PDB file of C-alpha atoms in Angstrom:
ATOM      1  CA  UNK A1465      -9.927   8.950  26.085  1.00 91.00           C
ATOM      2  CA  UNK A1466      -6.414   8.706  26.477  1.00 94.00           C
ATOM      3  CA  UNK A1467      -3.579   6.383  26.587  1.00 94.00           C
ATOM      4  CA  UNK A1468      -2.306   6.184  30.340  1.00 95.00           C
ATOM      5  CA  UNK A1469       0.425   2.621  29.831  1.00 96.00           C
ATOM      6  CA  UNK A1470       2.131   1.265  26.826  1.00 95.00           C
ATOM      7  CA  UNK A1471       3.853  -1.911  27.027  1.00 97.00           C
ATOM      8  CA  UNK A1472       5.724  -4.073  23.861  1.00 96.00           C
ATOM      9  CA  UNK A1473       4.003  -7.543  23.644  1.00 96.00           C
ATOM     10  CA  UNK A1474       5.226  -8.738  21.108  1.00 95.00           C
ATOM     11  CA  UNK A1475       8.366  -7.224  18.873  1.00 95.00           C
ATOM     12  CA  UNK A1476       8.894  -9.813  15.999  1.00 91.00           C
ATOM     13  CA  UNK A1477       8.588  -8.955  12.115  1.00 86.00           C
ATOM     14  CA  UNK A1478       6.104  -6.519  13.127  1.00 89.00           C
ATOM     15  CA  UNK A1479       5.429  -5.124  16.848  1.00 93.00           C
ATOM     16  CA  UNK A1480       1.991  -5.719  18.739  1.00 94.00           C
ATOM     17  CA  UNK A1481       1.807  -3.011  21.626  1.00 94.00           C
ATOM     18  CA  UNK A1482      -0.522  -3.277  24.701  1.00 96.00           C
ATOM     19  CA  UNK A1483      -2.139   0.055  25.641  1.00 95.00           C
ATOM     20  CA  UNK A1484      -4.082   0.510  28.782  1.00 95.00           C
ATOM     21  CA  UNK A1485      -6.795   3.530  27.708  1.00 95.00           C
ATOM     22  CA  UNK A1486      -8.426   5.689  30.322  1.00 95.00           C
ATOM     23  CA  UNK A1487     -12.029   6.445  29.259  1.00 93.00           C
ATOM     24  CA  UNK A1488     -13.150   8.726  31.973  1.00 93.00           C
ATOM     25  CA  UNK A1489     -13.339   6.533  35.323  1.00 95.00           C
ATOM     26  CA  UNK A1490     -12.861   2.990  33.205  1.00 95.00           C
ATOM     27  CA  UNK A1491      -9.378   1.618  32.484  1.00 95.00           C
ATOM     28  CA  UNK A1492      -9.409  -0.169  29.031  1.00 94.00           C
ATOM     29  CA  UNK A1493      -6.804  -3.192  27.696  1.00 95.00           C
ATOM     30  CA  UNK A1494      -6.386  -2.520  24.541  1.00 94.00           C
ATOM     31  CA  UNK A1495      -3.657  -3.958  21.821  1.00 94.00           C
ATOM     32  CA  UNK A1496      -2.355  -2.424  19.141  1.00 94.00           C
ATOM     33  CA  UNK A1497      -0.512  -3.900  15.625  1.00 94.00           C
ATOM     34  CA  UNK A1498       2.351  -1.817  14.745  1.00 93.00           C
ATOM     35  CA  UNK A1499       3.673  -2.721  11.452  1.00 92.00           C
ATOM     36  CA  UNK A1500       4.984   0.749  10.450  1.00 91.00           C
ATOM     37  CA  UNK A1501       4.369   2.994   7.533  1.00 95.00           C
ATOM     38  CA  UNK A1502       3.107   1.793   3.930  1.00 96.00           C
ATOM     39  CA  UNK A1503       3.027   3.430   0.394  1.00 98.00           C
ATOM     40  CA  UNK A1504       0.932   2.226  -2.470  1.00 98.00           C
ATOM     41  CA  UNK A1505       0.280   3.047  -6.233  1.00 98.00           C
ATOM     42  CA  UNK A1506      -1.745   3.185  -8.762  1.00 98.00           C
ATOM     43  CA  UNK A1507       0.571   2.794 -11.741  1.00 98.00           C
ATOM     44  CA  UNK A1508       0.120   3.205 -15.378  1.00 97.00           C
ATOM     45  CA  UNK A1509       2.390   3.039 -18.151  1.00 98.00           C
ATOM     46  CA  UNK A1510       2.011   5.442 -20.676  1.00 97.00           C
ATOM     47  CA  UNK A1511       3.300   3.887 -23.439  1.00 97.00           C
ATOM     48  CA  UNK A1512       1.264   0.861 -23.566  1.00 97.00           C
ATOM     49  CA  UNK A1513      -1.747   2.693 -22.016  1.00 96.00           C
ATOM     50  CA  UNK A1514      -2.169  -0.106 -19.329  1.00 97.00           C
ATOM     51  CA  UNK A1515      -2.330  -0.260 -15.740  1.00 98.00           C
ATOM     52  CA  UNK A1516       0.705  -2.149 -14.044  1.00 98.00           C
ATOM     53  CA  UNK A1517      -0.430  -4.535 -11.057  1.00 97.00           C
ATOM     54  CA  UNK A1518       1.308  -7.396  -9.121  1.00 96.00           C
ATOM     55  CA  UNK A1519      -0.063 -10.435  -8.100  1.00 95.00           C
ATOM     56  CA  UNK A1520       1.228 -12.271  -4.813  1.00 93.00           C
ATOM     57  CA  UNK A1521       0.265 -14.622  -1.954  1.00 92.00           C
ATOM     58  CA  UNK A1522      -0.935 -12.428   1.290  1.00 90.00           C
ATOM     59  CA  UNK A1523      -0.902 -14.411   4.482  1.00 88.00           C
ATOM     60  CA  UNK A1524      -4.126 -12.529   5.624  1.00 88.00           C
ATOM     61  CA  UNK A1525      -5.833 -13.403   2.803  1.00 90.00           C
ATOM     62  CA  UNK A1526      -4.393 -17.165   2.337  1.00 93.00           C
ATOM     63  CA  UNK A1527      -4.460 -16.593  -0.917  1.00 93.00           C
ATOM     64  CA  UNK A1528      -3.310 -15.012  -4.191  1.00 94.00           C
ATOM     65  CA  UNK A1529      -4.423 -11.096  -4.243  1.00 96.00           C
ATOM     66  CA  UNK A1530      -3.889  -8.966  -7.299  1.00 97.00           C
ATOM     67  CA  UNK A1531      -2.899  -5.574  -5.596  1.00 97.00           C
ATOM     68  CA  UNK A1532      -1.197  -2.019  -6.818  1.00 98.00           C
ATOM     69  CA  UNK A1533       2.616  -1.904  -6.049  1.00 97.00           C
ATOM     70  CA  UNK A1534       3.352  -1.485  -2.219  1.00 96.00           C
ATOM     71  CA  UNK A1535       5.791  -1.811   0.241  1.00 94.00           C
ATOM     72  CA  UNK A1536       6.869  -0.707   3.734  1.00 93.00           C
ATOM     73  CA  UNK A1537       8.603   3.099   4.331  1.00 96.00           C
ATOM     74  CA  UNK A1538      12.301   2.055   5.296  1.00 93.00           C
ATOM     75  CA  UNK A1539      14.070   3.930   8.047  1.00 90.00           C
ATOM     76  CA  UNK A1540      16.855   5.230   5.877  1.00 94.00           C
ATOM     77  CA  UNK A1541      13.414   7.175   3.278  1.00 93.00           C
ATOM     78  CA  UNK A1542      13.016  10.660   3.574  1.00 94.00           C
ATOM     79  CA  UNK A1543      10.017  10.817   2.873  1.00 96.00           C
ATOM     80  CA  UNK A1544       6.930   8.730   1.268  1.00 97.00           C
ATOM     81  CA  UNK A1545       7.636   9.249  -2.465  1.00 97.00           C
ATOM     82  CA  UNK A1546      10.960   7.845  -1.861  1.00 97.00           C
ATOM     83  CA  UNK A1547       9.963   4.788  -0.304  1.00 97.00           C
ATOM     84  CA  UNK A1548       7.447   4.712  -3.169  1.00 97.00           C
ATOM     85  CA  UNK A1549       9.738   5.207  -6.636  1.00 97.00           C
ATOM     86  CA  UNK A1550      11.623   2.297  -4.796  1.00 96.00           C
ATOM     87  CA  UNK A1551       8.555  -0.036  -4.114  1.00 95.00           C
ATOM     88  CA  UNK A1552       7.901   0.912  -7.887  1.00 97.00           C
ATOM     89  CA  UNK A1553      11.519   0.053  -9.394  1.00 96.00           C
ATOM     90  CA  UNK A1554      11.689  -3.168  -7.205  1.00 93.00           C
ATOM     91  CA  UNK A1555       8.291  -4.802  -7.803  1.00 94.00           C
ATOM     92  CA  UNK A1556       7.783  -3.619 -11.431  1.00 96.00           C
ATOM     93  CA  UNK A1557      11.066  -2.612 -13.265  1.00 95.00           C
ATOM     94  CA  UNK A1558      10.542   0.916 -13.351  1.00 97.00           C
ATOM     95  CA  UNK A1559      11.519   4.535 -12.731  1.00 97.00           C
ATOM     96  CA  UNK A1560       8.728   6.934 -11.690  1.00 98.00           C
ATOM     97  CA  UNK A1561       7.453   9.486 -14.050  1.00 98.00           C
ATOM     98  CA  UNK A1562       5.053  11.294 -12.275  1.00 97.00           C
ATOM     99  CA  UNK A1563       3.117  10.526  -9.071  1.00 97.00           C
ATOM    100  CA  UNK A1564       0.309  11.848  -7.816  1.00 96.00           C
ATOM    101  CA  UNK A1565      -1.008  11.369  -4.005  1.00 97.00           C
ATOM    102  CA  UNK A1566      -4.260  10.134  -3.655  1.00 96.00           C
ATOM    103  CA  UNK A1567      -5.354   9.460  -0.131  1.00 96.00           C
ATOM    104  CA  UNK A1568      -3.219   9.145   3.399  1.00 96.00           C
ATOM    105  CA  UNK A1569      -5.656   7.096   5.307  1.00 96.00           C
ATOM    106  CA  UNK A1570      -4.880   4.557   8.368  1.00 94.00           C
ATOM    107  CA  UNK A1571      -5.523   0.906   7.126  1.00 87.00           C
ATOM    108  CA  UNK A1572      -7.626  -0.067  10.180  1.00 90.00           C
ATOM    109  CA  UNK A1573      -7.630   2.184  12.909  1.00 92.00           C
ATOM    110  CA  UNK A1574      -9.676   0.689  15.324  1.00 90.00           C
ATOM    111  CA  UNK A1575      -6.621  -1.806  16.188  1.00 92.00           C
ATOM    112  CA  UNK A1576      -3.684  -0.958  13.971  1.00 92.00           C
ATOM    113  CA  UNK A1577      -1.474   1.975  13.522  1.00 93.00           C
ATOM    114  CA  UNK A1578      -0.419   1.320  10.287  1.00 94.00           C
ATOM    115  CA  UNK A1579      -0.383   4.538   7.853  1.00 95.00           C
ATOM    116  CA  UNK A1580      -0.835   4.515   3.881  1.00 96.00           C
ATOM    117  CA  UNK A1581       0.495   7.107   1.768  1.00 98.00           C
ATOM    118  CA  UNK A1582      -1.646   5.796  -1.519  1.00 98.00           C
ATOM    119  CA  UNK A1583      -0.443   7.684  -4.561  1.00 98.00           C
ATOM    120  CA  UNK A1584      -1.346   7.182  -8.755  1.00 97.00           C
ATOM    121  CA  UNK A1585       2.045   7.124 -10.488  1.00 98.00           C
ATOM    122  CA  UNK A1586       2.997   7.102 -14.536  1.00 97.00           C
ATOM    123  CA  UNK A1587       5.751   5.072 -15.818  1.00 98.00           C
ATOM    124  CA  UNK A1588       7.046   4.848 -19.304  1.00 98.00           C
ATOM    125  CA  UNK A1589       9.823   3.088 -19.840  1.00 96.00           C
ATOM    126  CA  UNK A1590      10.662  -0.614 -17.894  1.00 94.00           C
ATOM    127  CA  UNK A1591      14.348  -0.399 -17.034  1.00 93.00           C
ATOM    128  CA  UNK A1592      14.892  -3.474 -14.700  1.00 87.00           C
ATOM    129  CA  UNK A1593      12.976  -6.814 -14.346  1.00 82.00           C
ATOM    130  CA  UNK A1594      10.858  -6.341 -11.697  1.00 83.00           C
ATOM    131  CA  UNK A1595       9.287  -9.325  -9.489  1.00 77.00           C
ATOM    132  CA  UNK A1596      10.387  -8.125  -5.903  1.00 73.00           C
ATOM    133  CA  UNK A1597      13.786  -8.694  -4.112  1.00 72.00           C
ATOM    134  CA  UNK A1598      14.149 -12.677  -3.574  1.00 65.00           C
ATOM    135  CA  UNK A1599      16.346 -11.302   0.205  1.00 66.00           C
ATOM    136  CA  UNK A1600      12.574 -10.544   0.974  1.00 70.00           C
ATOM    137  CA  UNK A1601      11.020 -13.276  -0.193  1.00 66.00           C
ATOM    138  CA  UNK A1602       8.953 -11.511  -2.468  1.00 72.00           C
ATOM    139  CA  UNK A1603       7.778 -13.633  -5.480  1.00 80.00           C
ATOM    140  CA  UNK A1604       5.780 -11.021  -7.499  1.00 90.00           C
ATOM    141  CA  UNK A1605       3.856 -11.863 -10.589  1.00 91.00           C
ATOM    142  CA  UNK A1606       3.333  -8.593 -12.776  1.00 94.00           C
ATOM    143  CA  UNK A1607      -0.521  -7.964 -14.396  1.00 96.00           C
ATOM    144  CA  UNK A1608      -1.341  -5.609 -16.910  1.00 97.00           C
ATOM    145  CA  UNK A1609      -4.880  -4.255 -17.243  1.00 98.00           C
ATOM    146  CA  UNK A1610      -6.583  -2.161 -19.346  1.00 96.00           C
ATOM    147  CA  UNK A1611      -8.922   0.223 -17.688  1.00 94.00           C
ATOM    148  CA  UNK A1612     -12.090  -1.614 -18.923  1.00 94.00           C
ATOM    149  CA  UNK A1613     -10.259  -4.975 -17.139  1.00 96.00           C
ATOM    150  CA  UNK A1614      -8.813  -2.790 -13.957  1.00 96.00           C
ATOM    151  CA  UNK A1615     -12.628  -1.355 -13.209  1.00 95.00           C
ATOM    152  CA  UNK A1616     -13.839  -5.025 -13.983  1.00 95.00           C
ATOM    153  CA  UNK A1617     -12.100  -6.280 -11.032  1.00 94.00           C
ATOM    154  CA  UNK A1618     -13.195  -6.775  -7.857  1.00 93.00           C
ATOM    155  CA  UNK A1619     -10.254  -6.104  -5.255  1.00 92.00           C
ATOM    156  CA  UNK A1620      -9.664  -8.326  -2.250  1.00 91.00           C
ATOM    157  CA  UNK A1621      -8.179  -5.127  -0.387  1.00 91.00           C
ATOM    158  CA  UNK A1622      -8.731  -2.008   0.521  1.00 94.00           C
ATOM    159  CA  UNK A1623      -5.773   0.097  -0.915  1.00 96.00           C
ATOM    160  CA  UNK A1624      -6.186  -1.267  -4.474  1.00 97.00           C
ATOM    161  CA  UNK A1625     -10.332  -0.599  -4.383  1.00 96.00           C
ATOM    162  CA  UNK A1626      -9.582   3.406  -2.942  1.00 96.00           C
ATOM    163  CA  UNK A1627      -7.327   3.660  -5.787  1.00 97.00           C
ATOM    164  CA  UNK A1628      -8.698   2.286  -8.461  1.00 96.00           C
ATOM    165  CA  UNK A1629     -12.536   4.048  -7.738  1.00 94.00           C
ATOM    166  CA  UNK A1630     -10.362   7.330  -7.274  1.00 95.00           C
ATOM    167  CA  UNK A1631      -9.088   6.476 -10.573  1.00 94.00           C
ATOM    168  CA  UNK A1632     -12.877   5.780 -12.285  1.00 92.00           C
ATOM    169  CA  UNK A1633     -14.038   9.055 -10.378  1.00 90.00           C
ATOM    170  CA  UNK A1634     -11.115  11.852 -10.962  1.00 85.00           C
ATOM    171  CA  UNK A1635      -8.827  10.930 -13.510  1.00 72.00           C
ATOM    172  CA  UNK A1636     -10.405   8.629 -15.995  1.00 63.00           C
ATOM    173  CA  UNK A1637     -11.014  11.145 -18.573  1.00 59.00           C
ATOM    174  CA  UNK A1638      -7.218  12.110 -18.573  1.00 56.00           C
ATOM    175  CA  UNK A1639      -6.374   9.331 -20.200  1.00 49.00           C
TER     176      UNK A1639
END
């Protein structure tokens, strides 16, 4: 298979593209949500030995979903981890320790092309207040969880279940 036409559709907040696929003698329509690039933690405080979520509405899930930090990758970041100590100092108040990747996975790659960068990241020290930028009307609710609580849970998406069973699997005894 292979992409033979690519045409915008839509270019709002995010961009939908329509694809025309050749699979051998068939031409497939295909479209394609192009939000751009995510990052997403895992974060834990050291100092209070808890695990630092945020609770917001989601427009996919019409609802209120407790979720690790995460955020879009700007133009202007070099790289992932960038994007990522800023999601982190933004949304929760505080300067990255130590991170750790986890997993780079696409989020649905049957339709999307939207890339995660998931990482687990220690924080010790809250230096701002946290809650999102208002410009981006983010309203962000912080949630602290023991480990018991966090693996008591049952997250609504994906991002936040990969990291927290990595979490139960490779690096619960670390703590």
């Amino acid at each position: 298979m292979k992409i033979t036409d690519r045409k915008i559709a839509y270019d709002g907040h995010y961009k939908l593209s329509k694809l025309t696929v050749q699979d051998g003698d068939k031409e497939l329509q295909r479209e394609r949500f192009e939000p751009g690039q995510a990052v997403a933690a895992l974060v834990f405080d050291t100092q209070k030995e808890k695990f630092l979520l945020v609770q917001q509405y989601r427009v996919g899930a019409e609802a209120d979903v407790l979720e690790i930090v995460a955020g879009m990758i700007d133009p202007e970041d070099k790289n992932p981890e960038e994007a990522l100590r800023r999601e982190i100092q933004e949304e929760l108040g505080y300067p990255v320790d130590a991170l750790i990747p986890i997993a780079e996975v696409y989020a649905s790659p049957g339709n999307s092309a939207e890339r995660h960068y998931i990482y687990y990241a220690e924080v010790s020290k809250q230096t701002g207040t946290g809650g999102g930028i208002a410009s981006e009307n983010e309203h962000l609710e912080l949630v602290e969880l023991t480990a018991e609580e966090l693996y008591k849970e049952k997250p609504l998406d994906a991002k936040t279940l990969l990291a927290t069973q990595w979490h139960q699997l490779f690096k619960q005894k670390d703590i």
